[in-house]
XYZ file of C-alpha atoms in Angstrom:
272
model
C 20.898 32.535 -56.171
C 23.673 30.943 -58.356
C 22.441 27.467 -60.016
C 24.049 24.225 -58.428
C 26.086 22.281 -60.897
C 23.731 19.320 -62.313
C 26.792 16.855 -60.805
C 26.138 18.316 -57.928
C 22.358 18.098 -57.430
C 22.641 14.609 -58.790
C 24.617 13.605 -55.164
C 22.645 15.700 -52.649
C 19.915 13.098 -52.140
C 23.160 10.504 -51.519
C 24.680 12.302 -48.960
C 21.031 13.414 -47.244
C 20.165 9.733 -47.011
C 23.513 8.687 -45.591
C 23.502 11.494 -42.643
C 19.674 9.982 -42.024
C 21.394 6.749 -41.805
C 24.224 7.813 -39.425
C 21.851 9.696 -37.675
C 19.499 6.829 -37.102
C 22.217 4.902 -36.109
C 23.593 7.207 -33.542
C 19.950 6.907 -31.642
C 20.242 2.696 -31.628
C 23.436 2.946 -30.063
C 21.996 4.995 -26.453
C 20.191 2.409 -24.416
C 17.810 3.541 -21.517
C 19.256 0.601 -19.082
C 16.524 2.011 -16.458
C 13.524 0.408 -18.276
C 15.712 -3.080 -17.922
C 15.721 -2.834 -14.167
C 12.848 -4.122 -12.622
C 13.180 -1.665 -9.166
C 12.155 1.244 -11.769
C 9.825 -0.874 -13.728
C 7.597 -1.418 -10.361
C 8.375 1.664 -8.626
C 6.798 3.431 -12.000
C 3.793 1.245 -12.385
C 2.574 0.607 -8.992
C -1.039 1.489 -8.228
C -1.628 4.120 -5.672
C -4.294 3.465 -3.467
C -6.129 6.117 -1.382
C -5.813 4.802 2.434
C -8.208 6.516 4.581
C -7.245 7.104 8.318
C -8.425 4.465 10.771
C -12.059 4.993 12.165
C -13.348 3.069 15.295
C -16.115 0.514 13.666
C -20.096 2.202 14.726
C -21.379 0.655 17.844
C -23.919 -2.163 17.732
C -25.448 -0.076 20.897
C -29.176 0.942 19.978
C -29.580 4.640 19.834
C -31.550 5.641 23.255
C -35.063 6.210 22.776
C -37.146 8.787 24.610
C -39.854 7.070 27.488
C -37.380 3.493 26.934
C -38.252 1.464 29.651
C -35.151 0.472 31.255
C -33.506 -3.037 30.854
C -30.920 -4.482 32.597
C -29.223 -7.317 30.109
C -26.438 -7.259 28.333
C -26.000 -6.066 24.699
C -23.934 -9.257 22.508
C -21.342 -7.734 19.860
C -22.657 -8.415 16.398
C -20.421 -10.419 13.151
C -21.497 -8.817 10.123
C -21.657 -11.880 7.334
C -19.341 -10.334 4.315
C -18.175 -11.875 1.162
C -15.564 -9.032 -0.621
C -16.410 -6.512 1.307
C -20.337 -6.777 0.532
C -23.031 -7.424 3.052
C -24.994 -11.067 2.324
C -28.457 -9.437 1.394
C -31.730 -12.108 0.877
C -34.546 -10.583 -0.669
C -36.799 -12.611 1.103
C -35.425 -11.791 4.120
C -35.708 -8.214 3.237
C -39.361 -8.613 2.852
C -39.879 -10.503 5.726
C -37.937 -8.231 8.251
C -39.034 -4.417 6.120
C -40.336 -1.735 7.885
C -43.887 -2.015 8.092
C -47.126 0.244 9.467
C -49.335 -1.526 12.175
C -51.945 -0.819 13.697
C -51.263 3.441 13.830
C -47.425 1.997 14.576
C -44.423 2.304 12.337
C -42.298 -0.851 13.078
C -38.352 -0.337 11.574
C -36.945 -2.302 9.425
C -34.447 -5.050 11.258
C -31.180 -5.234 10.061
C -31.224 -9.280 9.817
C -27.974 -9.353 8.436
C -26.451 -8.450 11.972
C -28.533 -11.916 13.296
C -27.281 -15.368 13.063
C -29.553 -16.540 10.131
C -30.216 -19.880 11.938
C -32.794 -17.414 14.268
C -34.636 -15.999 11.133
C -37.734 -17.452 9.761
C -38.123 -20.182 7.613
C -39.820 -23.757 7.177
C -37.197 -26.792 8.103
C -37.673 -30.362 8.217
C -39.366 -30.896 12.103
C -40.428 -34.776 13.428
C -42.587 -34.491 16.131
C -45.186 -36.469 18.274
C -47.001 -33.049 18.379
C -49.826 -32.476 16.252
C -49.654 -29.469 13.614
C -50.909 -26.196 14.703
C -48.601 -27.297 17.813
C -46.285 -24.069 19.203
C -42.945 -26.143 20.342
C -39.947 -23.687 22.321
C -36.748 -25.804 22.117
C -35.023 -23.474 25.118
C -31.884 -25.467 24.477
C -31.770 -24.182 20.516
C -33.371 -20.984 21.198
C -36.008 -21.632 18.585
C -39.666 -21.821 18.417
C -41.312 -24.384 16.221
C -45.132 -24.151 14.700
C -45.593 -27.580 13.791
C -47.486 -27.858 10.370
C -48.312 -31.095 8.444
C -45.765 -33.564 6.759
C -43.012 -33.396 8.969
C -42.617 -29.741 8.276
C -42.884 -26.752 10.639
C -41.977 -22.948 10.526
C -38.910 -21.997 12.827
C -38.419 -18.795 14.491
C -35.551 -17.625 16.731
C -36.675 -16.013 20.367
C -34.827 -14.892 23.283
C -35.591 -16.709 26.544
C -35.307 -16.402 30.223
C -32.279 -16.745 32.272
C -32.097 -20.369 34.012
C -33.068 -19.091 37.941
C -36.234 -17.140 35.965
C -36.792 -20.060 32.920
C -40.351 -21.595 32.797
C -40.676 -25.183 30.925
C -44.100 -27.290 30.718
C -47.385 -27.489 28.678
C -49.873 -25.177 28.490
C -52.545 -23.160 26.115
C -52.664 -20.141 24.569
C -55.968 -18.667 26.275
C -55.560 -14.967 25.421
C -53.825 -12.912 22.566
C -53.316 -9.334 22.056
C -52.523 -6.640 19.773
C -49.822 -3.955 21.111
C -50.663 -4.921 24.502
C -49.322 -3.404 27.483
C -46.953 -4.133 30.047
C -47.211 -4.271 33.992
C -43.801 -5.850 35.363
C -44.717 -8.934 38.388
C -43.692 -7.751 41.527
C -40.740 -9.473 42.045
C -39.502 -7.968 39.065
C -40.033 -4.351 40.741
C -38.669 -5.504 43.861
C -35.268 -6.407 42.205
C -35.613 -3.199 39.576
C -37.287 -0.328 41.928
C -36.918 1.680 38.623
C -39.654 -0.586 37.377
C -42.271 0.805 39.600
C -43.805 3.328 37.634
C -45.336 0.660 35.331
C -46.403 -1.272 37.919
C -49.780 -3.068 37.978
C -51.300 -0.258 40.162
C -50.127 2.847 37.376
C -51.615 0.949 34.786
C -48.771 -0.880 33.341
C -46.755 0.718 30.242
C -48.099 2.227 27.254
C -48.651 0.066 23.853
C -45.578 1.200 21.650
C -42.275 0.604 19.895
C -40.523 0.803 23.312
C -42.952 -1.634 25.530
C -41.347 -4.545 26.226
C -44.196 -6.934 24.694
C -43.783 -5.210 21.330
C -46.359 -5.686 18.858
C -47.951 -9.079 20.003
C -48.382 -10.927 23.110
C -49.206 -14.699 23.409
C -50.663 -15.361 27.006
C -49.233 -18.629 28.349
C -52.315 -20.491 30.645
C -51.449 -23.753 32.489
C -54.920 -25.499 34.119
C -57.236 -22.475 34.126
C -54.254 -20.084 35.617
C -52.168 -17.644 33.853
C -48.517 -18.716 34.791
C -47.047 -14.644 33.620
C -45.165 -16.000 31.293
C -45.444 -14.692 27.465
C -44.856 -15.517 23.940
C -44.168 -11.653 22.731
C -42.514 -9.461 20.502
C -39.421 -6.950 21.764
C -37.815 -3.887 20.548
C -34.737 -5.443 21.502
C -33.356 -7.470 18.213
C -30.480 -8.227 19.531
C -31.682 -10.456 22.281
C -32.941 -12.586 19.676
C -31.219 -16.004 19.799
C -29.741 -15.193 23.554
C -30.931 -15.893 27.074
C -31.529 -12.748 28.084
C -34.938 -11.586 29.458
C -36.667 -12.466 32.895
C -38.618 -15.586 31.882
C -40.821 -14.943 28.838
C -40.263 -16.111 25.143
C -39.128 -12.951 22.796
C -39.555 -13.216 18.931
C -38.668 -10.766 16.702
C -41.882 -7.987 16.447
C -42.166 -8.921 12.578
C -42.158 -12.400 13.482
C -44.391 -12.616 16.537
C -47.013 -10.684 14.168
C -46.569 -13.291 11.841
C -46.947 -16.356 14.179
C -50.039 -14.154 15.442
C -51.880 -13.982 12.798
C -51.578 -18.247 12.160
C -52.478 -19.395 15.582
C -55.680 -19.667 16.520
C -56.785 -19.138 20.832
C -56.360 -22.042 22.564
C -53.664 -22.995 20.789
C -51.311 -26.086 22.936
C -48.045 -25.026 23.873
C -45.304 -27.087 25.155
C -42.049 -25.336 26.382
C -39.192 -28.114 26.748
């Protein structure tokens, strides 16, 4: 190949540099006006969220258990407590309401966050004339109260009797019993026929997670006589806090075990 004049070579870089420069300056000159409007600017960075189909929300109906003994009351729709889409989770509630083994029985766990926390257990602030070691049902609240010293007491939420079957007075706790069973009164078969098999004369129903005295039963005595009316656990959480059942007081089965174990027989009573 023939040698380029040294004139020549000498200019080459001049001219390369200049068509750089041109050609640089051809790109300034084409402006993308898309990225200016702010339709494209959203449209192009807008998240994209994956929106699954709608579901009907789980039903707060218990799942039926085999042998249930059958209730007639109604079922109350629950609120779940949420902050951000999280469930409000204690951890001492957790231990309070776990699942626990009893006496050969496996109680579940509760699912307290589907109860108004006012009807879980904790110590409040109580003044009454009573003296401590005093049980106190405030039917109107829907709590039960074991007084304790200073002004203090432990609260509990129960379920209580309808108004035409409610029971209200003073009396003693003269018997207590561990997964007792259960023989309906006879007006209570006479308005639930269904009831009958458990009657008194079959021997009542079975100690168990369905009986409808749960794990505890506090027998309610008024002057020497038992009045049938009970301070008791149920399978039935959801009655909790509600005026539901046929007369007796209803606790929670973790909490009825718990009051249990701190009274002593004879304990006073006083339903108001």
């Amino acid at each position: 190949m023939p040698l380029l004049p040294q004139s020549l070579r000498r200019t080459l870089p001049h001219i390369g540099l200049a068509t750089v420069v041109v050609s640089l300056s051809g790109c300034i000159l084409v402006t993308d006006t898309s990225r200016m409007n702010p339709d494209v600017f959203v449209q192009e960075t807008a998240p994209v969220f994956n929106v699954p189909p709608y579901a009907d929300p789980p039903s707060n109906q218990p799942p039926p258990m085999p042998g249930g003994i059958p209730h007639k009351r109604q079922l109350y729709p629950s609120h779940f407590h949420q902050t951000y889409g999280l469930p409000v989770s204690n951890p001492v509630h957790r231990a309070l309401y776990g699942q626990i083994r009893d006496e050969g029985h496996t109680l579940p766990a509760i699912p307290y966050s589907r109860i108004d926390s006012r009807f879980l257990r904790q110590e409040v602030s109580y003044q009454t004339t009573e003296t401590p070691g005093t049980i106190v049902v405030d039917t109107k609240q829907r709590y039960l109260y074991f007084v304790q010293p200073e002004g203090k007491a432990i609260r509990y939420g129960v379920g209580l009797g309808k108004d035409s079957f409610a029971w209200s007075g003073r009396g003693t706790i003269q018997w207590k019993a561990k997964w007792p069973r259960w023989t309906p009164p006879g007006e209570m078969v006479e308005r639930q026929p269904e009831l009958r098999q458990f009657a008194a004369a079959q021997g009542g129903a079975n100690p168990g997670l369905n009986n409808p005295l749960g794990a505890r039963a506090l027998y309610i005595f008024k002057d020497g006589k038992d009045t049938l009316y009970r301070v008791h656990g149920t399978p039935d959480w959801q009655s909790v806090g509600k005026a539901t059942s046929s007369g007796c007081v209803r606790m929670l089965n973790q909490d009825i075990i718990d009051l249990f174990d701190r009274v002593p027989a004879s304990t006073e009573i006083v339903v108001i």
